[in-house]
mmCIF file of C-alpha atoms in Angstrom:
data_model
loop_
_atom_site.group_PDB
_atom_site.id
_atom_site.type_symbol
_atom_site.label_atom_id
_atom_site.label_comp_id
_atom_site.label_asym_id
_atom_site.label_seq_id
_atom_site.Cartn_x
_atom_site.Cartn_y
_atom_site.Cartn_z
ATOM 1 C CA MET V 212 3.008 -12.796 17.318
ATOM 2 C CA ARG V 213 5.579 -13.579 14.682
ATOM 3 C CA LYS V 214 8.011 -10.788 13.970
ATOM 4 C CA PHE V 215 10.327 -10.382 11.028
ATOM 5 C CA ILE V 216 13.204 -8.026 10.494
ATOM 6 C CA VAL V 217 13.255 -6.282 7.153
ATOM 7 C CA ILE V 218 15.277 -3.391 5.847
ATOM 8 C CA PHE V 219 13.740 -0.113 4.870
ATOM 9 C CA ILE V 220 15.173 2.882 3.132
ATOM 10 C CA LEU V 221 14.342 6.475 3.906
ATOM 11 C CA SER V 222 14.559 8.767 0.915
ATOM 12 C CA LEU V 223 14.095 12.399 1.811
ATOM 13 C CA MET V 224 13.510 15.333 -0.476
ATOM 14 C CA VAL V 225 15.759 18.353 -0.062
ATOM 15 C CA TYR V 226 14.789 20.622 2.818
ATOM 16 C CA PRO V 227 17.341 23.254 3.922
ATOM 17 C CA GLY V 228 18.566 23.129 7.504
ATOM 18 C CA LEU V 229 17.156 19.699 8.298
ATOM 19 C CA THR V 230 19.257 18.331 11.159
ATOM 20 C CA ASN V 231 18.539 15.528 13.620
ATOM 21 C CA ALA V 232 14.972 15.240 12.362
ATOM 22 C CA LYS V 233 13.056 12.444 14.014
ATOM 23 C CA PHE V 234 10.704 10.192 12.116
ATOM 24 C CA TYR V 235 8.190 7.755 13.490
ATOM 25 C CA TRP V 236 6.848 4.504 12.128
ATOM 26 C CA TYR V 237 4.353 1.962 13.307
ATOM 27 C CA ASP V 238 4.518 -1.689 14.288
ATOM 28 C CA ILE V 239 1.424 -3.798 14.818
ATOM 29 C CA GLN V 240 1.409 -4.965 18.416
ATOM 30 C CA GLU V 241 -1.688 -7.135 18.371
ATOM 31 C CA GLU V 242 -4.886 -7.773 16.504
ATOM 32 C CA GLN V 243 -8.131 -8.387 18.323
ATOM 33 C CA ASP V 244 -11.752 -8.246 17.198
ATOM 34 C CA GLY V 245 -10.832 -6.793 13.831
ATOM 35 C CA ILE V 246 -8.793 -3.952 15.318
ATOM 36 C CA VAL V 247 -5.084 -3.583 14.611
ATOM 37 C CA TYR V 248 -3.052 -1.819 17.286
ATOM 38 C CA TYR V 249 -0.065 0.224 16.121
ATOM 39 C CA ASP V 250 2.622 1.649 18.387
ATOM 40 C CA PHE V 251 5.197 4.345 17.659
ATOM 41 C CA TYR V 252 8.906 3.815 17.098
ATOM 42 C CA ASN V 253 11.404 6.388 15.916
ATOM 43 C CA SER V 254 14.551 6.888 13.904
ATOM 44 C CA THR V 255 16.792 9.932 13.691
ATOM 45 C CA LEU V 256 18.390 11.448 10.615
ATOM 46 C CA ILE V 257 21.814 12.653 11.785
ATOM 47 C CA ASP V 258 23.295 14.511 8.828
ATOM 48 C CA ASN V 259 22.124 17.092 6.328
ATOM 49 C CA ASP V 260 22.816 15.027 3.216
ATOM 50 C CA ILE V 261 19.199 14.026 2.816
ATOM 51 C CA THR V 262 19.390 13.135 -0.869
ATOM 52 C CA TYR V 263 20.738 9.704 0.095
ATOM 53 C CA TYR V 264 18.947 6.801 1.700
ATOM 54 C CA LYS V 265 19.147 6.025 5.398
ATOM 55 C CA LEU V 266 18.770 2.415 6.528
ATOM 56 C CA ILE V 267 16.780 1.300 9.543
ATOM 57 C CA ASN V 268 15.478 -1.996 10.854
ATOM 58 C CA PHE V 269 11.756 -2.549 11.133
ATOM 59 C CA ASN V 270 9.601 -5.248 12.656
ATOM 60 C CA GLU V 271 7.328 -6.438 9.890
ATOM 61 C CA PRO V 272 3.618 -6.111 10.714
ATOM 62 C CA ILE V 273 1.511 -9.232 10.808
ATOM 63 C CA GLY V 274 -0.684 -9.818 7.798
ATOM 64 C CA LYS V 275 1.879 -8.568 5.285
ATOM 65 C CA GLU V 276 1.328 -9.802 1.736
ATOM 66 C CA SER V 277 4.508 -11.707 0.943
ATOM 67 C CA ASN V 278 4.115 -11.297 -2.811
ATOM 68 C CA ILE V 279 4.143 -7.498 -2.751
ATOM 69 C CA LYS V 280 7.265 -6.260 -4.516
ATOM 70 C CA SER V 281 6.394 -2.633 -5.107
ATOM 71 C CA LEU V 282 7.200 0.443 -3.132
ATOM 72 C CA ILE V 283 4.663 1.899 -0.738
ATOM 73 C CA TYR V 284 5.129 5.653 -0.495
ATOM 74 C CA LEU V 285 3.584 7.785 2.206
ATOM 75 C CA TYR V 286 3.554 11.549 2.257
ATOM 76 C CA SER V 287 2.795 13.983 5.054
ATOM 77 C CA LEU V 288 0.383 16.561 3.668
ATOM 78 C CA ASN V 289 -0.766 18.629 6.623
ATOM 79 C CA CYS V 290 0.857 19.365 9.954
ATOM 80 C CA ILE V 291 -1.415 21.853 11.683
ATOM 81 C CA THR V 292 -0.706 21.473 15.382
ATOM 82 C CA THR V 293 -2.889 24.424 16.348
ATOM 83 C CA SER V 294 -6.052 22.739 15.123
ATOM 84 C CA SER V 295 -7.635 19.341 15.632
ATOM 85 C CA THR V 296 -5.819 17.966 12.590
ATOM 86 C CA TYR V 297 -2.308 16.864 13.428
ATOM 87 C CA ALA V 298 -1.246 15.068 10.254
ATOM 88 C CA SER V 299 -2.863 13.957 7.040
ATOM 89 C CA LEU V 300 -1.110 11.227 5.106
ATOM 90 C CA LYS V 301 -1.573 9.415 1.832
ATOM 91 C CA ALA V 302 -0.248 5.951 1.090
ATOM 92 C CA TYR V 303 0.521 4.856 -2.456
ATOM 93 C CA ARG V 304 1.579 1.555 -3.965
ATOM 94 C CA GLY V 305 3.899 2.309 -6.867
ATOM 95 C CA ASN V 306 7.009 4.282 -7.712
ATOM 96 C CA MET V 307 7.670 7.389 -5.599
ATOM 97 C CA GLY V 308 4.035 8.032 -4.812
ATOM 98 C CA SER V 309 2.845 7.927 -8.400
ATOM 99 C CA GLY V 310 1.095 4.584 -8.028
ATOM 100 C CA ASP V 311 -2.356 3.689 -6.756
ATOM 101 C CA LEU V 312 -3.624 5.487 -3.680
ATOM 102 C CA ILE V 313 -4.286 2.740 -1.147
ATOM 103 C CA ARG V 314 -4.874 4.706 2.034
ATOM 104 C CA ASP V 315 -5.651 8.255 3.125
ATOM 105 C CA ILE V 316 -5.315 8.927 6.834
ATOM 106 C CA THR V 317 -5.932 12.030 8.894
ATOM 107 C CA MET V 318 -4.672 11.787 12.442
ATOM 108 C CA THR V 319 -5.936 14.122 15.145
ATOM 109 C CA LYS V 320 -3.718 15.693 17.776
ATOM 110 C CA GLU V 321 -5.392 13.548 20.407
ATOM 111 C CA GLU V 322 -4.550 10.342 18.552
ATOM 112 C CA GLN V 323 -0.935 11.397 18.154
ATOM 113 C CA GLU V 324 -0.613 12.397 21.799
ATOM 114 C CA GLU V 325 -1.988 9.045 22.915
ATOM 115 C CA GLY V 326 0.818 7.418 20.956
ATOM 116 C CA ARG V 327 -1.514 4.902 19.395
ATOM 117 C CA ARG V 328 -3.707 4.739 16.320
ATOM 118 C CA TYR V 329 -6.493 2.211 15.798
ATOM 119 C CA ILE V 330 -6.995 0.959 12.265
ATOM 120 C CA THR V 331 -9.442 -1.717 11.202
ATOM 121 C CA SER V 332 -8.170 -4.834 9.459
ATOM 122 C CA ALA V 333 -9.606 -3.693 6.138
ATOM 123 C CA GLU V 334 -7.519 -0.524 6.360
ATOM 124 C CA LYS V 335 -4.150 -2.134 7.101
ATOM 125 C CA VAL V 336 -1.191 -0.512 5.373
ATOM 126 C CA TYR V 337 2.142 -2.263 5.415
ATOM 127 C CA GLY V 338 5.012 -0.020 6.513
ATOM 128 C CA PHE V 339 2.914 2.951 7.584
ATOM 129 C CA TYR V 340 5.194 5.930 8.221
ATOM 130 C CA ARG V 341 4.571 9.374 9.652
ATOM 131 C CA SER V 342 6.988 12.278 10.011
ATOM 132 C CA VAL V 343 6.979 14.329 13.188
ATOM 133 C CA CYS V 344 5.114 17.363 11.966
ATOM 134 C CA ASP V 345 6.323 19.884 14.493
ATOM 135 C CA THR V 346 9.924 19.025 13.533
ATOM 136 C CA VAL V 347 9.637 19.110 9.772
ATOM 137 C CA SER V 348 6.687 18.924 7.399
ATOM 138 C CA GLY V 349 6.188 17.717 3.875
ATOM 139 C CA ILE V 350 8.795 14.955 3.918
ATOM 140 C CA GLY V 351 8.258 11.973 1.630
ATOM 141 C CA LEU V 352 9.193 8.609 3.143
ATOM 142 C CA PRO V 353 9.409 5.700 0.723
ATOM 143 C CA ALA V 354 9.567 2.269 2.348
ATOM 144 C CA TYR V 355 11.052 -0.614 0.389
ATOM 145 C CA GLN V 356 9.964 -4.140 1.168
ATOM 146 C CA ASP V 357 12.641 -6.109 -0.657
ATOM 147 C CA ILE V 358 16.381 -6.266 -0.048
ATOM 148 C CA TRP V 359 17.069 -6.416 -3.784
ATOM 149 C CA LYS V 360 15.888 -2.816 -4.070
ATOM 150 C CA LEU V 361 18.503 -1.415 -1.694
ATOM 151 C CA ASN V 362 20.597 0.022 -4.518
ATOM 152 C CA TYR V 363 17.704 1.960 -5.995
ATOM 153 C CA LYS V 364 18.465 5.700 -5.816
ATOM 154 C CA GLY V 365 15.164 7.132 -6.967
ATOM 155 C CA GLU V 366 14.512 9.626 -9.710
#
């Protein structure tokens, strides 16, 4: 499988007392029989100044559309660890989540605990992010796909 290194930016909305919050993202490990296998990786936000972007490296998933220039924004909506729903997420293509909704995912606790999520080829989302819900909820994670956007500071 070909892998590419691209740079992403994490832009976090202001949440008081957020320290050493861990965030997880996915990388496609393999594709077989129309199923895409994603595994978890993590990054840690060290300081409290969460109005600025944090840079991480990311292995680009296979099947990425090379002509996509826009931001894909994913937002954690629900983090109910006491029920069967662990996290619900929405993926948008456009500026800061105001663009077209391209994916709506609800992950169960069992799927999260297994550390793997199965998504069909038709449902692939490039740069799919998920915050760790029992650490902090409601964090927006924009993922930029182009180096020329690194200086963008949001609204």
